[in-house]
Coordinates of C-alpha atoms (C1' of nucleotides) in Angstrom, one line a residue:
Chain A
M240 CA 0.0 0.0 0.0
L241 CA 1.2 3.5 -0.7
D242 CA 1.4 6.2 1.9
I243 CA -1.6 8.4 1.5
R244 CA 0.5 11.4 2.4
F245 CA 2.9 10.5 -0.4
V246 CA 0.0 10.3 -2.9
R247 CA -1.4 13.6 -1.5
E248 CA 1.9 15.4 -1.9
N249 CA 3.1 13.9 -5.2
P250 CA -0.1 13.3 -7.2
E251 CA 1.5 13.8 -10.6
M252 CA 4.4 11.4 -9.9
V253 CA 1.9 8.8 -8.7
R254 CA -0.2 9.3 -11.8
E255 CA 2.7 8.8 -14.0
A256 CA 3.9 5.7 -12.2
V257 CA 0.4 4.2 -12.4
A258 CA 0.2 4.9 -16.1
N259 CA 3.6 3.3 -16.7
R260 CA 2.3 0.2 -15.1
N261 CA -0.8 0.2 -17.4
D262 CA -2.9 0.5 -14.3
N263 CA -5.9 2.7 -13.9
A264 CA -6.1 3.5 -10.2
P265 CA -8.5 6.3 -9.6
I266 CA -6.1 8.9 -8.1
D267 CA -8.6 11.8 -8.3
E268 CA -11.2 9.8 -6.4
I269 CA -8.5 8.9 -3.8
L270 CA -7.5 12.5 -3.3
R271 CA -11.1 13.6 -3.0
L272 CA -11.9 11.0 -0.3
D273 CA -8.7 11.8 1.5
S274 CA -9.5 15.5 1.7
E275 CA -13.1 14.8 2.8
R276 CA -11.9 12.3 5.4
R277 CA -9.5 14.8 7.0
Q278 CA -12.1 17.5 7.1
K279 CA -14.6 15.2 8.8
I280 CA -11.9 14.0 11.3
G281 CA -11.3 17.6 12.2
R282 CA -15.0 18.1 12.9
L283 CA -15.2 14.8 14.8
D284 CA -12.2 15.7 17.0
S285 CA -13.6 19.0 18.1
L286 CA -17.0 17.4 18.9
R287 CA -15.2 14.8 21.0
Q288 CA -13.3 17.6 22.7
E289 CA -16.5 19.3 23.6
R290 CA -18.0 16.1 24.9
K291 CA -15.0 15.7 27.2
T292 CA -15.5 19.2 28.7
V293 CA -19.2 18.8 29.0
S294 CA -19.2 15.4 30.7
R295 CA -16.9 16.7 33.4
E296 CA -19.8 18.9 34.6
R297 CA -21.8 15.7 35.3
E298 CA -25.6 16.2 35.5
K299 CA -25.5 19.8 34.6
A300 CA -25.1 19.5 30.9
Q301 CA -26.9 16.3 30.0
E302 CA -29.0 17.9 27.3
R303 CA -26.0 19.2 25.4
G304 CA -24.3 15.9 26.1
R305 CA -27.2 14.0 24.4
Q306 CA -26.9 16.2 21.4
L307 CA -23.2 15.7 21.2
R308 CA -23.6 12.0 21.4
T309 CA -25.8 11.9 18.4
E310 CA -23.6 14.2 16.4
I311 CA -20.5 12.2 17.3
Q312 CA -22.1 8.9 16.4
E313 CA -23.1 10.3 13.0
M314 CA -19.7 11.8 12.4
E315 CA -18.0 8.5 13.4
E316 CA -20.2 6.7 11.0
E317 CA -19.2 9.1 8.2
V318 CA -15.5 8.8 9.0
R319 CA -15.7 5.0 9.1
R320 CA -17.4 5.0 5.7
L321 CA -14.7 7.2 4.2
D322 CA -11.9 5.2 5.9
A323 CA -13.3 2.1 4.3
Q324 CA -13.7 3.6 0.9
L325 CA -10.3 5.1 0.9
E326 CA -8.6 2.0 2.1
A327 CA -10.4 -0.1 -0.5
L328 CA -9.0 2.1 -3.2
L329 CA -5.5 2.3 -1.8
L330 CA -5.4 -1.5 -1.4
Q331 CA -5.9 -1.8 -5.2
M332 CA -3.0 0.5 -6.0
P333 CA 0.2 -1.1 -7.1
N334 CA 3.7 -0.1 -5.8
I335 CA 5.6 2.8 -7.5
P336 CA 8.4 1.6 -9.7
Q337 CA 11.8 3.0 -8.7
S338 CA 13.2 5.7 -11.0
T339 CA 15.8 3.3 -12.5
V340 CA 13.3 0.8 -13.7
P341 CA 13.0 0.8 -17.5
V342 CA 9.7 2.3 -18.7
G343 CA 7.9 -0.1 -21.0
K344 CA 4.6 -1.1 -22.4
D345 CA 4.9 -4.9 -22.1
E346 CA 7.3 -7.7 -21.4
S347 CA 9.2 -7.0 -24.6
H348 CA 10.7 -4.0 -23.0
N349 CA 12.3 -6.0 -20.2
V350 CA 16.0 -5.7 -20.2
V351 CA 18.6 -8.5 -20.1
V352 CA 21.1 -7.5 -17.5
R353 CA 23.5 -10.4 -17.7
T354 CA 23.8 -14.0 -18.9
W355 CA 25.7 -16.9 -17.5
K356 CA 27.1 -19.4 -20.0
E357 CA 25.8 -20.2 -23.5
P358 CA 22.8 -22.6 -24.0
K359 CA 24.1 -26.1 -24.4
K360 CA 24.4 -27.4 -28.0
F361 CA 23.0 -30.9 -28.6
D362 CA 24.0 -33.2 -31.4
F363 CA 20.5 -34.7 -31.3
T364 CA 17.1 -33.1 -31.0
P365 CA 16.4 -32.6 -27.3
A366 CA 13.1 -33.9 -26.1
P367 CA 10.7 -31.9 -24.0
H368 CA 10.5 -32.9 -20.3
W369 CA 7.0 -34.4 -20.6
K370 CA 8.3 -36.9 -23.1
L371 CA 11.4 -37.7 -21.0
G372 CA 9.3 -37.9 -17.9
E373 CA 6.7 -40.3 -19.3
D374 CA 9.3 -42.5 -21.0
L375 CA 11.3 -42.8 -17.9
G376 CA 8.2 -43.4 -15.8
I377 CA 8.9 -40.6 -13.4
I378 CA 6.1 -38.2 -14.3
D379 CA 2.5 -39.5 -14.6
F380 CA 0.2 -37.0 -16.1
D381 CA -2.8 -39.3 -16.7
R382 CA -3.1 -40.4 -13.1
G383 CA -2.6 -36.9 -11.9
V384 CA -5.6 -35.9 -13.9
K385 CA -7.6 -38.9 -12.8
I386 CA -7.0 -38.0 -9.1
S387 CA -7.3 -34.2 -9.2
G388 CA -8.1 -33.0 -12.7
S389 CA -6.3 -31.0 -15.3
R390 CA -3.0 -29.3 -14.4
F391 CA -2.1 -31.9 -11.8
Y392 CA 0.6 -34.5 -12.2
I393 CA 2.3 -37.2 -10.2
L394 CA 6.0 -37.6 -9.7
G395 CA 7.2 -41.1 -9.1
G396 CA 10.4 -42.9 -8.2
A397 CA 13.4 -41.0 -9.3
G398 CA 11.2 -38.0 -10.3
A399 CA 9.9 -37.6 -6.8
R400 CA 13.5 -38.1 -5.5
L401 CA 14.9 -35.6 -7.9
Q402 CA 12.5 -32.9 -6.6
R403 CA 13.2 -33.8 -3.0
S404 CA 16.9 -33.7 -3.7
L405 CA 16.6 -30.2 -5.2
I406 CA 14.7 -29.0 -2.2
Y407 CA 17.4 -30.3 0.2
F408 CA 20.1 -29.0 -2.0
M409 CA 18.6 -25.5 -2.1
L410 CA 17.7 -25.3 1.5
D411 CA 21.2 -26.5 2.5
M412 CA 22.9 -24.0 0.3
H413 CA 20.9 -21.0 1.4
T414 CA 21.1 -21.8 5.1
R415 CA 24.7 -22.9 5.2
E416 CA 26.3 -20.5 2.6
H417 CA 24.0 -17.5 2.4
G418 CA 22.9 -17.0 6.0
Y419 CA 19.2 -17.6 5.7
Q420 CA 17.1 -19.0 8.5
E421 CA 15.0 -21.9 7.5
I422 CA 11.2 -21.6 8.2
Y423 CA 8.4 -24.0 7.9
P424 CA 5.3 -21.9 7.7
P425 CA 1.6 -22.7 7.4
F426 CA 0.3 -23.3 3.9
M427 CA -3.1 -21.9 4.8
V428 CA -3.4 -18.4 6.2
K429 CA -6.0 -15.8 7.3
Q430 CA -7.4 -13.3 5.0
E431 CA -5.5 -10.5 6.6
C432 CA -2.2 -12.2 5.7
M433 CA -3.3 -12.2 2.0
V434 CA -4.0 -8.5 2.3
G435 CA -0.7 -8.0 4.0
S436 CA 1.4 -9.4 1.3
G437 CA -0.8 -8.0 -1.5
Q438 CA -2.7 -10.9 -3.0
L439 CA -6.0 -9.6 -1.7
P440 CA -8.2 -7.9 -2.5
K441 CA -7.1 -7.6 -6.0
F442 CA -6.2 -11.2 -7.0
A443 CA -8.8 -13.2 -5.2
D444 CA -9.7 -15.2 -8.3
N445 CA -6.3 -16.8 -8.4
I446 CA -6.4 -18.1 -4.8
Y447 CA -7.9 -21.3 -3.4
H448 CA -10.1 -20.4 -0.5
D449 CA -11.7 -22.6 2.2
V450 CA -15.1 -21.0 2.7
E451 CA -16.0 -23.0 5.8
D452 CA -13.1 -21.8 7.9
D453 CA -12.2 -18.7 5.8
L454 CA -8.6 -19.8 5.3
W455 CA -6.6 -19.1 2.1
F456 CA -4.1 -21.4 0.5
V457 CA -0.8 -19.8 -0.1
G458 CA 0.4 -19.3 -3.7
T459 CA 3.9 -18.6 -2.4
A460 CA 5.8 -18.8 0.9
E461 CA 6.1 -15.0 0.5
I462 CA 2.7 -14.7 2.0
P463 CA 3.3 -16.3 5.4
L464 CA 6.9 -14.9 5.5
T465 CA 5.6 -11.3 5.0
N466 CA 3.3 -11.8 7.9
L467 CA 5.9 -13.4 10.2
H468 CA 6.5 -10.1 11.8
R469 CA 3.1 -8.5 11.2
D470 CA 2.3 -5.8 13.8
E471 CA 5.8 -5.9 15.2
I472 CA 8.3 -3.3 15.8
L473 CA 11.8 -4.8 15.3
N474 CA 15.0 -3.4 16.6
K475 CA 17.5 -2.0 14.3
E476 CA 19.9 -4.7 15.4
D477 CA 17.4 -7.3 14.2
L478 CA 17.8 -6.2 10.6
P479 CA 18.4 -7.5 8.1
R480 CA 16.6 -10.8 8.6
Y481 CA 17.0 -13.5 6.0
Y482 CA 14.5 -16.3 5.8
V483 CA 14.2 -19.3 3.5
A484 CA 11.1 -21.5 3.4
Y485 CA 10.1 -24.5 1.5
T486 CA 6.4 -24.7 0.8
A487 CA 3.9 -26.2 -1.6
C488 CA 2.1 -23.4 -3.6
F489 CA -1.4 -23.4 -4.8
R490 CA -2.7 -21.3 -7.6
R491 CA -6.0 -21.5 -9.5
E492 CA -4.4 -20.2 -12.7
K493 CA -7.8 -19.2 -14.1
M494 CA -6.2 -16.2 -15.8
S495 CA -3.9 -18.5 -17.8
A496 CA -6.5 -21.1 -18.8
G497 CA -5.3 -22.8 -22.0
K498 CA -1.8 -21.5 -21.7
D499 CA 1.2 -23.8 -21.0
T500 CA -1.1 -26.7 -20.5
R501 CA 1.5 -29.3 -21.5
G502 CA 4.1 -30.6 -19.0
I503 CA 4.8 -29.4 -15.5
K504 CA 5.5 -25.8 -16.1
R505 CA 2.3 -24.4 -14.7
G506 CA 0.2 -26.5 -12.3
H507 CA -2.3 -25.8 -9.6
Q508 CA 0.1 -27.2 -7.1
F509 CA 3.8 -26.9 -7.1
D510 CA 6.7 -26.7 -4.7
K511 CA 9.0 -23.8 -4.2
V512 CA 11.9 -22.7 -2.0
E513 CA 11.5 -19.0 -1.3
L514 CA 14.0 -16.4 -0.1
Y515 CA 12.7 -13.5 1.9
K516 CA 14.3 -10.5 3.6
F517 CA 13.4 -7.7 6.0
T518 CA 15.8 -4.8 5.7
E519 CA 16.4 -1.2 6.5
P520 CA 15.1 1.1 3.7
E521 CA 18.5 2.3 2.7
K522 CA 19.8 -1.2 2.2
S523 CA 17.1 -2.8 0.3
N524 CA 18.5 -2.2 -3.2
E525 CA 21.9 -3.7 -2.4
E526 CA 20.1 -6.6 -0.6
L527 CA 18.1 -7.2 -3.8
E528 CA 21.3 -7.7 -5.7
K529 CA 22.6 -10.1 -3.1
L530 CA 19.3 -12.0 -3.0
T531 CA 19.3 -12.4 -6.8
R532 CA 22.9 -13.6 -6.7
D533 CA 21.9 -16.1 -4.0
A534 CA 19.2 -17.5 -6.3
E535 CA 21.5 -17.5 -9.3
E536 CA 24.0 -19.6 -7.5
V537 CA 21.5 -22.5 -7.6
C538 CA 21.6 -22.4 -11.3
Q539 CA 25.4 -22.1 -11.3
K540 CA 25.9 -25.1 -9.0
L541 CA 23.6 -27.1 -11.3
D542 CA 25.5 -25.8 -14.3
L543 CA 22.4 -24.5 -16.0
P544 CA 22.9 -21.6 -18.4
Y545 CA 20.6 -18.6 -17.5
R546 CA 20.1 -15.0 -18.0
V547 CA 18.9 -12.3 -15.6
V548 CA 16.2 -10.0 -16.9
E549 CA 15.0 -6.7 -15.3
H550 CA 11.3 -6.1 -15.4
C551 CA 10.1 -3.0 -17.1
T552 CA 7.4 -0.9 -15.5
A553 CA 4.5 -2.7 -17.2
D554 CA 5.7 -6.2 -16.4
M555 CA 6.3 -5.8 -12.7
G556 CA 4.4 -7.6 -10.0
F557 CA 1.8 -5.6 -8.0
A558 CA 3.9 -5.2 -4.8
A559 CA 7.3 -4.8 -6.5
A560 CA 9.2 -1.5 -7.0
R561 CA 12.0 -3.3 -8.8
S562 CA 12.5 -6.8 -9.9
Y563 CA 14.7 -9.3 -11.7
D564 CA 13.7 -12.6 -13.3
I565 CA 16.1 -15.5 -13.6
E566 CA 15.5 -17.4 -16.7
V567 CA 17.0 -20.8 -17.5
W568 CA 17.3 -22.2 -21.0
A569 CA 15.2 -25.3 -21.5
P570 CA 16.3 -26.9 -24.7
G571 CA 13.4 -29.4 -25.0
I572 CA 10.7 -26.9 -25.0
A573 CA 13.1 -24.3 -26.5
E574 CA 12.3 -21.4 -24.2
W575 CA 13.7 -19.3 -21.4
L576 CA 12.0 -20.6 -18.3
E577 CA 11.3 -18.2 -15.4
V578 CA 12.7 -20.1 -12.4
S579 CA 12.8 -17.1 -10.1
S580 CA 11.5 -13.6 -9.7
C581 CA 13.3 -11.4 -7.2
S582 CA 11.7 -8.3 -6.0
N583 CA 12.3 -5.3 -3.8
C584 CA 8.8 -4.5 -2.5
T585 CA 10.2 -1.5 -0.5
D586 CA 7.7 -0.5 2.2
F587 CA 4.6 -1.6 0.2
Q588 CA 4.0 -4.9 2.0
A589 CA 5.5 -3.6 5.3
R590 CA 2.8 -0.9 5.4
R591 CA 0.0 -3.4 4.6
A592 CA 1.3 -5.9 7.2
N593 CA 2.5 -3.2 9.6
V594 CA 6.0 -4.4 10.0
R595 CA 8.2 -1.6 11.4
Y596 CA 11.6 -1.1 13.1
R597 CA 13.1 1.5 15.3
P598 CA 16.0 3.2 13.6
G599 CA 17.4 4.6 16.8
P600 CA 16.8 4.4 20.6
E601 CA 14.6 7.5 20.7
A602 CA 13.4 7.4 17.0
R603 CA 10.0 6.7 15.8
P604 CA 9.1 3.4 14.3
Q605 CA 9.5 3.2 10.5
Y606 CA 8.4 0.7 7.9
V607 CA 11.0 -1.9 6.9
H608 CA 11.6 -2.9 3.4
T609 CA 10.8 -6.4 2.3
L610 CA 12.3 -8.5 -0.5
N611 CA 11.4 -11.9 -2.0
G612 CA 12.7 -14.2 -4.6
S613 CA 12.3 -17.8 -5.6
G614 CA 15.3 -19.8 -4.8
L615 CA 14.0 -21.6 -6.8
A616 CA 10.6 -22.9 -8.2
L617 CA 10.8 -26.7 -8.3
P618 CA 8.9 -27.8 -11.4
R619 CA 10.7 -25.3 -13.6
I620 CA 14.2 -26.1 -12.3
M621 CA 13.2 -29.8 -12.7
I622 CA 12.3 -29.1 -16.4
A623 CA 15.7 -27.4 -16.8
V624 CA 17.6 -30.2 -15.2
M625 CA 15.8 -32.9 -17.2
E626 CA 16.0 -31.2 -20.5
N627 CA 19.6 -30.0 -20.2
Y628 CA 21.0 -33.2 -18.8
Q629 CA 19.1 -35.6 -21.1
Q630 CA 21.1 -38.2 -23.1
P631 CA 20.4 -39.5 -26.6
D632 CA 19.0 -42.7 -25.1
G633 CA 16.4 -40.8 -23.1
S634 CA 18.2 -41.2 -19.7
I635 CA 19.1 -38.2 -17.6
T636 CA 22.5 -37.6 -16.0
V637 CA 22.2 -36.3 -12.5
P638 CA 24.0 -33.0 -12.0
G639 CA 27.1 -33.3 -9.8
A640 CA 25.7 -31.1 -7.1
L641 CA 22.7 -33.5 -6.6
R642 CA 24.5 -36.8 -6.6
D643 CA 24.9 -37.0 -2.9
Y644 CA 21.2 -36.4 -2.5
M645 CA 20.1 -38.6 -5.3
R646 CA 22.5 -41.4 -4.6
T647 CA 22.8 -42.1 -8.3
K648 CA 24.5 -40.7 -11.3
V649 CA 21.9 -41.3 -13.9
I650 CA 18.1 -41.7 -14.1
K651 CA 17.1 -44.5 -16.3
P652 CA 13.8 -46.3 -16.9
D653 CA 12.8 -47.9 -13.6
G654 CA 15.6 -46.0 -11.9
Chain B
rG21 C1' -16.5 -30.5 19.6
rG22 C1' -18.2 -30.0 25.3
rA23 C1' -17.2 -27.6 30.3
rG24 C1' -14.6 -23.9 33.0
rA25 C1' -10.9 -19.7 33.5
rG26 C1' -8.8 -15.6 31.3
rG27 C1' -7.1 -11.7 27.6
rU28 C1' -4.5 -4.4 30.5
rG29 C1' 1.7 -0.8 28.5
rU30 C1' 8.7 -4.7 27.3
rC31 C1' 7.2 -8.2 31.0
rC32 C1' 4.6 -9.1 35.8
rG33 C1' 0.4 -7.2 37.8
rA34 C1' -3.7 -3.4 40.0
rG35 C1' -8.0 -1.2 38.6
rU36 C1' -15.5 -3.1 37.9
rG37 C1' -19.0 3.9 35.5
rG38 C1' -16.2 10.1 36.3
rU39 C1' -9.5 14.3 34.3
rU40 C1' -6.9 6.7 34.2
rG41 C1' -2.0 6.6 29.1
rA42 C1' -4.0 4.2 33.0
rU43 C1' -1.4 2.4 40.8
rG44 C1' 2.9 -0.6 41.8
rG45 C1' 7.0 -3.5 40.3
rU46 C1' 10.3 -4.7 36.2
rG47 C1' 13.0 -3.6 31.8
rC48 C1' 15.2 0.5 29.0
rC49 C1' 17.5 5.7 28.5
rG50 C1' 19.6 10.0 31.0
rC51 C1' 21.4 12.5 35.5
rU52 C1' 23.3 12.5 40.8
rC53 C1' 26.6 9.8 43.9
rU54 C1' 31.6 6.9 42.7
rC55 C1' 38.4 6.3 40.7
rG56 C1' 35.0 2.8 38.1
rA57 C1' 31.0 -0.6 38.8
rA58 C1' 27.0 -2.2 41.8
rA59 C1' 23.5 -0.3 45.1
rA60 C1' 20.6 4.0 46.1
rG61 C1' 18.1 8.6 44.6
rC62 C1' 15.9 11.9 40.8
rG63 C1' 13.9 12.4 35.9
rG64 C1' 12.4 10.3 31.4
rU65 C1' 10.5 6.1 28.6
rC66 C1' 3.9 3.5 24.1
rC67 C1' 1.2 3.5 19.3
rC68 C1' -2.2 5.7 15.7
rC69 C1' -5.0 9.8 13.4
rG70 C1' -5.6 15.0 12.5
rA71 C1' -3.8 20.4 12.6
rU72 C1' 0.9 22.9 12.1
rU73 C1' 6.7 27.4 11.4
rA74 C1' 5.7 19.4 11.6
rU75 C1' 9.6 14.1 15.3
rA76 C1' 9.6 21.2 19.6
rU77 C1' 3.6 22.4 19.9
rC78 C1' -1.9 21.5 20.0
rG79 C1' -6.3 18.3 19.6
rG80 C1' -8.5 13.4 19.2
rG81 C1' -8.4 8.0 19.6
rG82 C1' -6.3 3.4 21.6
rC83 C1' -6.8 -1.5 28.1
rG84 C1' -8.0 -9.0 22.6
rU85 C1' -11.4 -7.3 18.0
rG86 C1' -16.0 -5.1 16.4
rG87 C1' -20.6 -3.1 17.8
rG88 C1' -24.0 -1.1 21.7
rU89 C1' -25.8 1.4 26.5
rU90 C1' -24.5 6.2 29.0
rC91 C1' -23.8 13.3 29.8
rG92 C1' -19.3 10.1 30.6
rA93 C1' -16.6 3.0 29.7
rA94 C1' -10.5 -0.4 30.7
rU95 C1' -14.8 -0.8 33.9
rC96 C1' -22.0 -2.4 32.0
rC97 C1' -24.4 -5.3 27.5
rC98 C1' -24.0 -8.2 22.7
rA99 C1' -21.1 -10.8 19.0
rC100 C1' -16.6 -12.7 17.5
rC101 C1' -11.2 -14.0 18.1
rC102 C1' -7.3 -16.0 20.9
rU103 C1' -4.8 -18.4 25.2
rC104 C1' -4.9 -21.9 29.4
rU105 C1' -7.1 -26.3 32.2
rC106 C1' -10.2 -30.7 32.1
rC107 C1' -13.1 -34.1 28.9
rG108 C1' -13.9 -36.1 23.9
rC109 C1' -11.4 -37.2 19.1
rC110 C1' -7.1 -37.9 16.3
rA111 C1' -1.3 -38.3 12.5

RNA sequence: GGAGAGGUGUCCGAGUGGUUGAUGGUGCCGCUCUCGAAAAGCGGUCCCCGAUUAUAUCGGGGCGUGGGUUCGAAUCCCACCCUCUCCGCCA
């Protein structure tokens, strides 16, 4: 959420930022509600002040007191209404891109900032992962559909083990080498958590929701991690905090119906290892660089060629002020696969979730900055491993970094 | 799920209708004392909203959450949430 004071004082800048995002937030309406709200609060406060004075005289001024009560109640109702309207609109507004973010109309304006190694050349036609997976008997699409419907699949044998190995490998790397604390959070959260991290109210149609208990299934560990310190005031010494969490992720993917239906690239349920940071405002940009490098290192250790792409204004996520994607080359499906998206959300989520810190002993609390990035998304890194390490005979060589976890050097049929 | 108890400031713990941000203790910061430390004494120490020459000042709100009663509520009423104990159930 944006600071209403910032919007009030920089309306033109906000308007431009919103336009660059191809968003159509009603700035004028927001400014109008804000000014009306403040005016009514002024009135309400002076009424309350009078009530305070009058009530001290006990029985003497009961008549005026009764009048005041009615007026105050009416004014409270007005302010409540305006608060709600204003908040509803503010909650729909995206974060403001940082000034260094390339302005663009769509994803074609994203900028490749660096690449690591060249895509591997094959002297045979590399197969897509769904073919490899089915032939090896490690991915079962048909039974996934039988059990749960479209966009569900089953990993079996070495396929399940490969995913588990990747999870262990990534968690171990980030905790041992990059200083993240491992967290196992709930996969279902309260509505206010969804609001806190920015999924609600705007993206309700992409979230699974248990109506009976009003719990929401997380589409990313970013959600519970954002809310880990909700309504807390952290000490300056507590920052930065690095967290890494493995979770399942659930997404309805209604918006992308018919897209990427083949394979395991986009399912309703997938696993992810997520990196998350709480930092001081001045440090968040350098922390984003570090976080991105931490995620990249997974690709490097797996020896998978990748590129890092900076999002342009129009392609950025709702909560992000700046973000990088890590894209790995998948030779079988012949595309750059987004295995991670690393974002600096500045104080956008912190304001929603009310996560603050005290900059100094006597200083006022201030919102922290939050950052998140996949480190990495399992199905897509699985695709990359399978397609990059495939052999002419359809077997898959296990990357060196995973051999201790997999306890094998190659995945063969019935392996 | 059933029965009971309870939710107050960093924490502990008072307060059951009237200047109560809220007794007391504790923690934290500063000062005094001291060669220094401890002890002791004194002072300070919450958050939000609004007004402003804007962290100095003024006003309002906040005692689990949201409503209500009243001239006036931490204190009374209603609903909900959470914690603890016992019972039931269960990986």
